[in-house]
PDB file of C-alpha atoms in Angstrom:
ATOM      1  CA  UNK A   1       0.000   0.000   0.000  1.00 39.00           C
ATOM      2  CA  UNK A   2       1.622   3.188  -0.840  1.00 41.00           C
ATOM      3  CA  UNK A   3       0.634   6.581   0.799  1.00 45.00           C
ATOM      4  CA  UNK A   4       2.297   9.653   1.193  1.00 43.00           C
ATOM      5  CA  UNK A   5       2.633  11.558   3.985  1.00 44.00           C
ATOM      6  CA  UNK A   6       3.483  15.941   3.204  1.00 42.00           C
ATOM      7  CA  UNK A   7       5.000  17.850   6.309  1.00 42.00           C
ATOM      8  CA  UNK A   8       6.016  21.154   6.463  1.00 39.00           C
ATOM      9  CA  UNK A   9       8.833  23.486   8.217  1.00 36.00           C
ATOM     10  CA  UNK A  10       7.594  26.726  10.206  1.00 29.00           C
ATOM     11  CA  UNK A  11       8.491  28.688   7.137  1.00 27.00           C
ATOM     12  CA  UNK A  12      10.744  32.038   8.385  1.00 27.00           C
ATOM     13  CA  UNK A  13       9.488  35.411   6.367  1.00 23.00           C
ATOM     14  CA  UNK A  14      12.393  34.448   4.147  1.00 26.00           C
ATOM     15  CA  UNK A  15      11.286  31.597   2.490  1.00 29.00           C
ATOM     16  CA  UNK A  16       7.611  32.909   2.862  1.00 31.00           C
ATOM     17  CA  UNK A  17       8.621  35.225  -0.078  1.00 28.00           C
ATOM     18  CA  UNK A  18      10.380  32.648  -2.194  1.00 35.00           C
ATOM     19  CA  UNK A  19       8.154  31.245  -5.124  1.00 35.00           C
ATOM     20  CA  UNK A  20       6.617  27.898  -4.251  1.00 37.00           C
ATOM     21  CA  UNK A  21       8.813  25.792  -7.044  1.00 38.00           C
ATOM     22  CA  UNK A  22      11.672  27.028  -5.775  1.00 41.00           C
ATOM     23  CA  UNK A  23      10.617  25.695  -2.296  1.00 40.00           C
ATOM     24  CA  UNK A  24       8.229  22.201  -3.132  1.00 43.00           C
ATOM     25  CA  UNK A  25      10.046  18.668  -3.863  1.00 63.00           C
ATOM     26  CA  UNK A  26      14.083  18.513  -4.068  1.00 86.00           C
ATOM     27  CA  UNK A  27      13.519  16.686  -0.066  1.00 94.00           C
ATOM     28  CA  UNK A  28      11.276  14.530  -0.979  1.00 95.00           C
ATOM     29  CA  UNK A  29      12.223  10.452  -0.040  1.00 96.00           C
ATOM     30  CA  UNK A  30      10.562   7.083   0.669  1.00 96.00           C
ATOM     31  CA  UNK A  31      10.754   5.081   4.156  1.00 97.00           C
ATOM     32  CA  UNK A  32      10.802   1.633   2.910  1.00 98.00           C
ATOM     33  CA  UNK A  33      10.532  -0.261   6.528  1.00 98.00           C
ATOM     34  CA  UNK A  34      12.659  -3.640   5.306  1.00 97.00           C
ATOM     35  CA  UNK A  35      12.472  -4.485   9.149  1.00 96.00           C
ATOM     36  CA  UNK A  36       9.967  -7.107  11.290  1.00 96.00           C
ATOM     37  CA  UNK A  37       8.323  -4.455  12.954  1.00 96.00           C
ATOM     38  CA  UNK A  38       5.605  -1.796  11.684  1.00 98.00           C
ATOM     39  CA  UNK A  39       6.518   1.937  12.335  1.00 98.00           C
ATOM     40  CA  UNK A  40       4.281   3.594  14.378  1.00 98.00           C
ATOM     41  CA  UNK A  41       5.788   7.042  14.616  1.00 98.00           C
ATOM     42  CA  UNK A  42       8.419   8.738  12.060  1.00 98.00           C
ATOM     43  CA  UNK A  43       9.871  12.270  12.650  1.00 98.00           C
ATOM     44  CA  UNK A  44      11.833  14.275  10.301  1.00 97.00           C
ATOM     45  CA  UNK A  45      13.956  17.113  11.064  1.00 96.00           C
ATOM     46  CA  UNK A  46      16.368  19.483   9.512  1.00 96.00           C
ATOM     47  CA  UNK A  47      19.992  19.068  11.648  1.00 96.00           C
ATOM     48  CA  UNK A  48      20.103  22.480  12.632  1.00 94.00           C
ATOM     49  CA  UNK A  49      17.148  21.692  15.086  1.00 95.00           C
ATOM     50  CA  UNK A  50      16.847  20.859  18.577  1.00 94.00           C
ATOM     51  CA  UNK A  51      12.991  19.296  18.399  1.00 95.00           C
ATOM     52  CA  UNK A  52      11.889  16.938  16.296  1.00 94.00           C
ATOM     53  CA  UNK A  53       8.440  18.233  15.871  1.00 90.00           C
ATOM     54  CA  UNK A  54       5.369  16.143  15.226  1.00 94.00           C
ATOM     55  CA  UNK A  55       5.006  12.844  14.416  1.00 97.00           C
ATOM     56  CA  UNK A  56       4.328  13.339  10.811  1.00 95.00           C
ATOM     57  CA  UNK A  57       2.730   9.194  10.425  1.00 97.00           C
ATOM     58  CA  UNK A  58      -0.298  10.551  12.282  1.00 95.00           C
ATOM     59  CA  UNK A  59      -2.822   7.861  12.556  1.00 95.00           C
ATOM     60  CA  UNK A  60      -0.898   5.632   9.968  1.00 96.00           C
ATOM     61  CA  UNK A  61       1.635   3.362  10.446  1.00 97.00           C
ATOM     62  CA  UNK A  62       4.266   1.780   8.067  1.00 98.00           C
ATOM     63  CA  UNK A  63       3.750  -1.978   8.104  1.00 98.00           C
ATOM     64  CA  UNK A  64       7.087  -3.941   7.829  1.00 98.00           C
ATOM     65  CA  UNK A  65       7.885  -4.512   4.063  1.00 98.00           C
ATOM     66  CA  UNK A  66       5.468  -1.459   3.279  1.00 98.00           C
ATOM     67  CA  UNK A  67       6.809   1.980   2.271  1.00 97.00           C
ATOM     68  CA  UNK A  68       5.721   5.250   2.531  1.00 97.00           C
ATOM     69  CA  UNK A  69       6.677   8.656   0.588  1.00 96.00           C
ATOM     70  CA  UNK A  70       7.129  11.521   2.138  1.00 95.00           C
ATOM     71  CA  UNK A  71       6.971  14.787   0.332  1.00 93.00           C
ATOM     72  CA  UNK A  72       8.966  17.533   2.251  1.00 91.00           C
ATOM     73  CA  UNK A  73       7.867  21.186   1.507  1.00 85.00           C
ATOM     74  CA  UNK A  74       8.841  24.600   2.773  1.00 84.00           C
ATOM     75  CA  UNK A  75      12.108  23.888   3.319  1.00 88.00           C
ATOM     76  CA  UNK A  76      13.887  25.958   0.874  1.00 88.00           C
ATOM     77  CA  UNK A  77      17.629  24.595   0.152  1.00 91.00           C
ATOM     78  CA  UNK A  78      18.144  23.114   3.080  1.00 94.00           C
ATOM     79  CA  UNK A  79      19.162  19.345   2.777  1.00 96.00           C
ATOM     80  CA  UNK A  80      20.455  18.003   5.475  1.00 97.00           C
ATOM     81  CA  UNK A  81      18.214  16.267   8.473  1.00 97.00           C
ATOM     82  CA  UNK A  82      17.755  13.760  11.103  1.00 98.00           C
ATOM     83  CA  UNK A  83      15.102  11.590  10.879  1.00 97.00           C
ATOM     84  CA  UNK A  84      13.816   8.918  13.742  1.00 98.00           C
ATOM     85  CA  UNK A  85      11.723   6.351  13.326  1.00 98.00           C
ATOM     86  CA  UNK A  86       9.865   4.199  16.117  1.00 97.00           C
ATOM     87  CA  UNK A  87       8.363   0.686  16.537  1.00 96.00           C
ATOM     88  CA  UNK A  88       4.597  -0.030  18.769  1.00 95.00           C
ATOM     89  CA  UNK A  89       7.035  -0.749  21.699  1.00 94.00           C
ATOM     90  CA  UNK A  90       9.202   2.677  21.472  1.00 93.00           C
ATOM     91  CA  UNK A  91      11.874   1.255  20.408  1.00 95.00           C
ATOM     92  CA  UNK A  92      13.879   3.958  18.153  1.00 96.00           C
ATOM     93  CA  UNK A  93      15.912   4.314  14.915  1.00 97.00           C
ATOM     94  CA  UNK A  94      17.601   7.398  14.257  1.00 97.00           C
ATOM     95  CA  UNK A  95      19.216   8.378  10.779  1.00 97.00           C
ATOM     96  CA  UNK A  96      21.510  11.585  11.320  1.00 97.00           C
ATOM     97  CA  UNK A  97      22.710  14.365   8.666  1.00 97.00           C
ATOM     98  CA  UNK A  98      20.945  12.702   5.828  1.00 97.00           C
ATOM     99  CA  UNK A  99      21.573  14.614   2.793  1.00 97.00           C
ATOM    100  CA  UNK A 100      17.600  14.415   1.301  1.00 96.00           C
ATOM    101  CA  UNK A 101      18.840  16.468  -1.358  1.00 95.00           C
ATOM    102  CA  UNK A 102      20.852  13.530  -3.134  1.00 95.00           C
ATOM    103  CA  UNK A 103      19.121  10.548  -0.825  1.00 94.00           C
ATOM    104  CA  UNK A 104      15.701   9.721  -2.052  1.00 94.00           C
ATOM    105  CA  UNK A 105      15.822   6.535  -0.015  1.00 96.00           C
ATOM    106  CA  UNK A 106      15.524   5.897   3.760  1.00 97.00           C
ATOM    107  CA  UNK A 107      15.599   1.958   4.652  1.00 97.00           C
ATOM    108  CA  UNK A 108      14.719   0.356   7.749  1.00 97.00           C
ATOM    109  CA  UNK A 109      16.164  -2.874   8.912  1.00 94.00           C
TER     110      UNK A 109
END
């Protein structure tokens, strides 16, 4: 089943006033969850943060051998972020300083 997920940076009045194809699509990536456990939570976040914001799965999950894209908007040229994924039982996975830019592939074992 394949469903994609959009989340959005707080955008800063400098990228409010960049055009919108300038800002849409060059972070965009697919979880593929190659593990034996469904992800229940998955949180992307650009390195230069210190929170790592909302759960951006929602109600959804990621069931194991499933994938899921993710379109990242509003982030202007940024490209490099952390991104954490989590299991029913809390258990965590954390990907640092992935360059989305030239990764469009995230895989969980």
């Amino acid at each position: 089943m394949l469903r994609t997920i959009r989340t959005a940076a707080v955008a800063a009045a400098v990228l409010a006033s960049a055009s919108a194809a300038a800002l849409a699509g060059q972070q965009d990536f697919t979880v593929v969850n190659d593990s034996a456990q469904d992800i229940y939570y998955l949180f992307v976040s650009p390195q230069s943060s210190d929170n790592w914001g909302d759960d951006i799965l929602g109600q959804s999950i990621i069931p194991a051998g499933d994938y899921v894209d993710v379109q990242m908007d509003n982030f202007g040229s940024e490209c490099l972020f952390d991104i954490q994924v989590a299991n029913a039982y809390g258990e965590t996975l954390e990907f640092w300083g992935v360059d989305l830019c030239s990764v469009s592939q995230v895989v969980v074992q």
